[in-house]
Tab-separated table of C-alpha atoms in Angstrom:
chain	number	residue	atom	x	y	z
A	1060	MET	CA	-90.014	157.313	51.071
A	1061	ASP	CA	-91.419	156.350	48.659
A	1062	LEU	CA	-92.106	152.683	47.128
A	1063	ASN	CA	-90.797	153.595	43.547
A	1064	GLU	CA	-87.930	155.216	44.669
A	1065	ILE	CA	-87.181	152.350	47.245
A	1066	ASN	CA	-88.035	149.780	44.151
A	1067	ARG	CA	-85.791	151.854	41.801
A	1068	TYR	CA	-82.672	152.156	44.249
A	1069	LYS	CA	-83.335	147.643	44.812
A	1070	MET	CA	-83.371	147.607	41.292
A	1071	LYS	CA	-80.381	149.367	40.639
A	1072	MET	CA	-78.395	147.725	43.379
A	1073	PHE	CA	-80.048	144.398	42.082
A	1074	ALA	CA	-78.586	145.418	38.693
A	1075	GLU	CA	-75.119	146.354	40.219
A	1076	ASN	CA	-75.063	143.163	42.100
A	1077	VAL	CA	-75.799	141.020	38.802
A	1078	ASN	CA	-73.534	142.853	37.145
A	1079	LYS	CA	-70.534	142.823	39.777
A	1080	GLN	CA	-71.302	139.024	39.324
A	1081	ALA	CA	-71.767	139.144	35.719
A	1082	ASP	CA	-67.808	140.633	35.888
A	1083	GLU	CA	-66.643	138.293	37.689
A	1084	GLU	CA	-67.934	135.631	35.989
A	1085	ILE	CA	-66.967	137.403	32.942
A	1086	ALA	CA	-63.225	137.722	34.514
A	1087	LEU	CA	-63.116	133.999	35.893
A	1088	ILE	CA	-64.353	132.387	32.551
A	1089	THR	CA	-61.814	135.034	30.656
A	1090	ALA	CA	-59.071	133.743	33.209
A	1091	LYS	CA	-60.253	130.099	32.151
A	1092	ILE	CA	-59.935	130.502	28.473
A	1093	ARG	CA	-56.702	132.314	28.692
A	1094	ASP	CA	-55.410	129.253	30.930
A	1095	GLN	CA	-56.718	126.810	28.579
A	1096	LYS	CA	-55.135	128.875	25.455
A	1097	THR	CA	-51.658	128.808	27.042
A	1098	ALA	CA	-52.079	125.211	28.223
A	1099	ALA	CA	-53.159	124.837	24.195
A	1100	GLY	CA	-49.980	126.757	23.188
A	1101	ARG	CA	-47.774	124.513	25.381
A	1102	GLU	CA	-49.127	121.426	24.521
A	1103	LYS	CA	-48.600	122.583	20.736
A	1104	GLU	CA	-45.132	123.867	21.631
A	1105	GLU	CA	-44.497	120.518	23.241
A	1106	ALA	CA	-45.826	118.836	20.147
A	1107	ALA	CA	-43.874	121.145	17.881
A	1108	ALA	CA	-41.151	120.300	20.209
A	1109	ARG	CA	-41.023	116.405	20.038
A	1110	GLU	CA	-41.663	116.723	15.812
A	1111	ALA	CA	-38.508	118.328	15.666
A	1112	ILE	CA	-36.856	115.964	17.936
A	1113	SER	CA	-38.215	113.104	16.597
A	1114	GLU	CA	-37.311	114.605	13.095
A	1115	ILE	CA	-33.675	115.538	14.203
A	1116	ARG	CA	-33.243	112.099	15.392
A	1117	ARG	CA	-34.569	109.926	11.876
A	1118	GLU	CA	-31.892	112.740	10.181
A	1119	GLN	CA	-29.282	111.770	12.718
A	1120	THR	CA	-29.890	107.788	12.130
A	1121	ALA	CA	-30.184	108.561	8.835
A	1122	PHE	CA	-26.820	110.442	8.268
A	1123	GLU	CA	-25.390	107.523	10.806
A	1124	GLN	CA	-26.155	104.800	8.314
A	1125	ARG	CA	-24.949	106.890	5.274
A	1126	TYR	CA	-21.390	107.123	7.593
A	1127	LYS	CA	-21.282	103.386	8.068
A	1128	ARG	CA	-22.164	103.101	4.438
A	1129	GLU	CA	-19.464	104.917	3.057
A	1130	LEU	CA	-17.063	104.076	5.849
A	1131	SER	CA	-17.889	100.503	5.219
A	1132	ARG	CA	-17.345	101.108	0.870
A	1133	CYS	CA	-13.859	103.135	1.948
A	1134	ASP	CA	-12.629	99.921	4.205
A	1135	TYR	CA	-13.606	97.607	1.390
A	1136	GLU	CA	-11.961	99.831	-1.165
A	1137	THR	CA	-8.994	100.320	0.726
A	1138	SER	CA	-8.732	96.536	1.427
A	1139	LYS	CA	-9.562	95.823	-2.151
A	1140	ALA	CA	-6.267	98.296	-3.259
A	1141	VAL	CA	-4.131	97.099	-0.732
A	1142	ARG	CA	-4.947	93.187	-1.956
A	1143	ALA	CA	-4.400	94.231	-5.654
A	1144	TYR	CA	-0.907	96.033	-4.780
A	1145	ARG	CA	0.359	92.886	-2.359
A	1146	LYS	CA	-0.628	91.092	-5.553
A	1147	GLU	CA	0.923	92.777	-7.259
A	1148	LEU	CA	4.511	92.825	-5.149
A	1149	VAL	CA	4.043	88.974	-4.594
A	1150	ASP	CA	3.817	88.210	-8.398
A	1151	GLY	CA	6.295	90.565	-9.244
A	1152	PHE	CA	8.501	88.769	-6.533
A	1153	PHE	CA	8.406	85.630	-8.020
A	1154	GLU	CA	8.477	86.482	-11.540
A	1155	GLU	CA	12.110	87.622	-10.206
A	1156	ILE	CA	12.244	83.868	-8.762
A	1157	LYS	CA	11.108	82.476	-11.967
A	1158	GLN	CA	13.839	84.063	-13.969
A	1159	ASP	CA	16.327	82.762	-11.462
A	1160	LEU	CA	14.962	79.434	-11.268
A	1161	LYS	CA	14.961	79.273	-15.531
A	1162	ALA	CA	18.778	80.815	-14.915
A	1163	PHE	CA	19.590	78.028	-12.913
A	1164	ALA	CA	18.095	75.424	-15.514
A	1165	GLU	CA	21.038	76.653	-17.745
A	1166	SER	CA	23.756	76.471	-15.312
A	1167	GLU	CA	26.026	73.624	-14.567
A	1168	LYS	CA	24.253	72.805	-11.383
A	1169	TYR	CA	21.506	71.779	-12.811
A	1170	ASP	CA	22.599	68.834	-13.943
A	1171	ALA	CA	23.281	67.574	-10.529
A	1172	TYR	CA	19.894	68.678	-9.345
A	1173	LEU	CA	18.465	66.650	-12.212
A	1174	LYS	CA	20.486	63.531	-10.624
A	1175	ARG	CA	19.372	64.361	-7.089
A	1176	SER	CA	15.537	64.545	-8.352
A	1177	LEU	CA	16.437	61.243	-9.804
A	1178	GLU	CA	17.727	59.317	-6.915
A	1179	LYS	CA	14.458	60.675	-4.861
A	1180	ALA	CA	12.198	59.762	-7.791
A	1181	LYS	CA	14.170	55.907	-7.653
A	1182	ASN	CA	13.696	55.400	-3.570
A	1183	ALA	CA	9.829	56.899	-3.753
A	1184	LEU	CA	8.911	54.567	-6.874
A	1185	GLY	CA	11.272	52.161	-7.884
A	1186	GLU	CA	13.906	51.583	-10.470
A	1187	LYS	CA	10.818	51.330	-13.129
A	1188	CYS	CA	9.422	54.543	-12.941
A	1189	VAL	CA	9.049	56.439	-15.680
A	1190	ILE	CA	10.754	60.316	-16.094
A	1191	LEU	CA	9.079	63.059	-17.177
A	1192	CYS	CA	10.357	66.053	-17.774
A	1193	ALA	CA	10.766	69.171	-19.932
A	1194	ILE	CA	11.059	68.889	-23.721
A	1195	ARG	CA	14.738	70.468	-23.129
A	1196	ASP	CA	15.656	67.893	-21.170
A	1197	VAL	CA	15.016	64.665	-22.390
A	1198	GLU	CA	17.923	64.298	-24.225
A	1199	LYS	CA	20.291	65.138	-21.323
A	1200	LEU	CA	18.103	62.704	-18.692
A	1201	LYS	CA	18.482	59.500	-21.136
A	1202	THR	CA	21.970	59.880	-20.644
A	1203	LEU	CA	22.154	60.183	-16.773
A	1204	CYS	CA	19.326	57.689	-16.174
A	1205	LYS	CA	18.306	54.052	-17.774
A	1206	ASN	CA	14.616	54.890	-17.178
A	1207	GLU	CA	11.827	55.721	-19.976
A	1208	VAL	CA	12.422	59.373	-20.337
A	1209	ARG	CA	9.304	61.182	-21.631
A	1210	ALA	CA	8.546	64.706	-22.590
A	1211	ASP	CA	5.802	66.611	-20.477
A	1212	ASN	CA	4.267	70.003	-21.810
A	1213	ALA	CA	3.333	70.869	-18.223
A	1214	ILE	CA	6.766	71.245	-17.237
A	1215	MET	CA	8.307	74.574	-17.961
A	1216	LEU	CA	11.176	75.528	-15.639
A	1217	GLY	CA	12.664	71.865	-15.446
A	1218	GLY	CA	13.093	69.496	-12.947
A	1219	ILE	CA	11.180	66.093	-13.279
A	1220	GLY	CA	8.367	64.103	-12.113
A	1221	ALA	CA	8.632	60.265	-11.692
A	1222	LEU	CA	5.398	57.884	-12.393
A	1223	ASP	CA	4.815	54.496	-11.886
A	1224	GLU	CA	1.889	53.301	-14.102
A	1225	GLU	CA	1.594	50.052	-12.442
A	1226	LYS	CA	0.761	51.062	-9.162
A	1227	GLY	CA	-1.015	54.616	-10.590
A	1228	LEU	CA	1.976	56.473	-8.396
A	1229	PHE	CA	3.330	60.142	-9.337
A	1230	CYS	CA	5.915	62.047	-7.898
A	1231	ASP	CA	6.768	65.638	-8.493
A	1232	PHE	CA	10.338	67.064	-8.138
A	1233	THR	CA	9.697	69.763	-10.917
A	1234	LEU	CA	11.076	73.349	-10.292
A	1235	ASP	CA	7.423	74.526	-11.221
A	1236	LYS	CA	6.009	72.762	-8.624
A	1237	ALA	CA	8.437	73.637	-5.962
A	1238	LEU	CA	7.651	77.459	-7.037
A	1239	ASP	CA	3.817	76.835	-7.228
A	1240	ASP	CA	4.431	75.202	-3.668
A	1241	GLU	CA	6.358	78.233	-2.274
A	1242	LYS	CA	4.056	80.669	-3.516
A	1243	SER	CA	0.643	79.343	-2.012
A	1244	ALA	CA	2.891	78.852	1.223
A	1245	PHE	CA	4.279	82.341	0.893
A	1246	SER	CA	0.531	83.714	0.605
A	1247	ASP	CA	-0.821	81.479	3.866
A	1248	LYS	CA	1.409	83.364	6.282
A	1249	LYS	CA	-0.037	85.160	8.589
A	1250	GLU	CA	1.957	88.051	8.588
A	1251	LEU	CA	0.952	88.739	5.343
A	1252	ARG	CA	-2.979	88.396	5.967
A	1253	LEU	CA	-4.775	91.898	5.976
């Protein structure tokens, strides 16, 4: 055997081994790169998915807030409309009662009411109290009692007020006050609250 031939054979074997080893390293590096590329792709996909979920949650939170605000506004508007309607009904109801009281002040029973009110006033404040009444009732009350009778422009429906000027005491037996008291008590009933 020729030495050159042996050297060529060794060189061929060496080159084949180097090429085989290089191919294996290339395959290993390529596989490693593919794995890294796949892992990077997965990480990128996961990051994109996390970002999409985060965006969906932000949108959901914003929607829930808008929904709550709108629901609150609707509740407020409904409550406001109900209150306005209720006030309209109550005002209408008490306007009817006011008309009934005006009719009562024109009836024959009104004189008896004034006499009872005078008795109450005298019992509460004494015989020397000053009687306050609507302008239209001044003459009527002068015939029903001996007390000083004064017109009071604040009394619109009827009835009397009594004043003890010495003690600074006042009693109100007017239909106006009775109507106001009933209206306040009516609105304060728990059954009528929203």
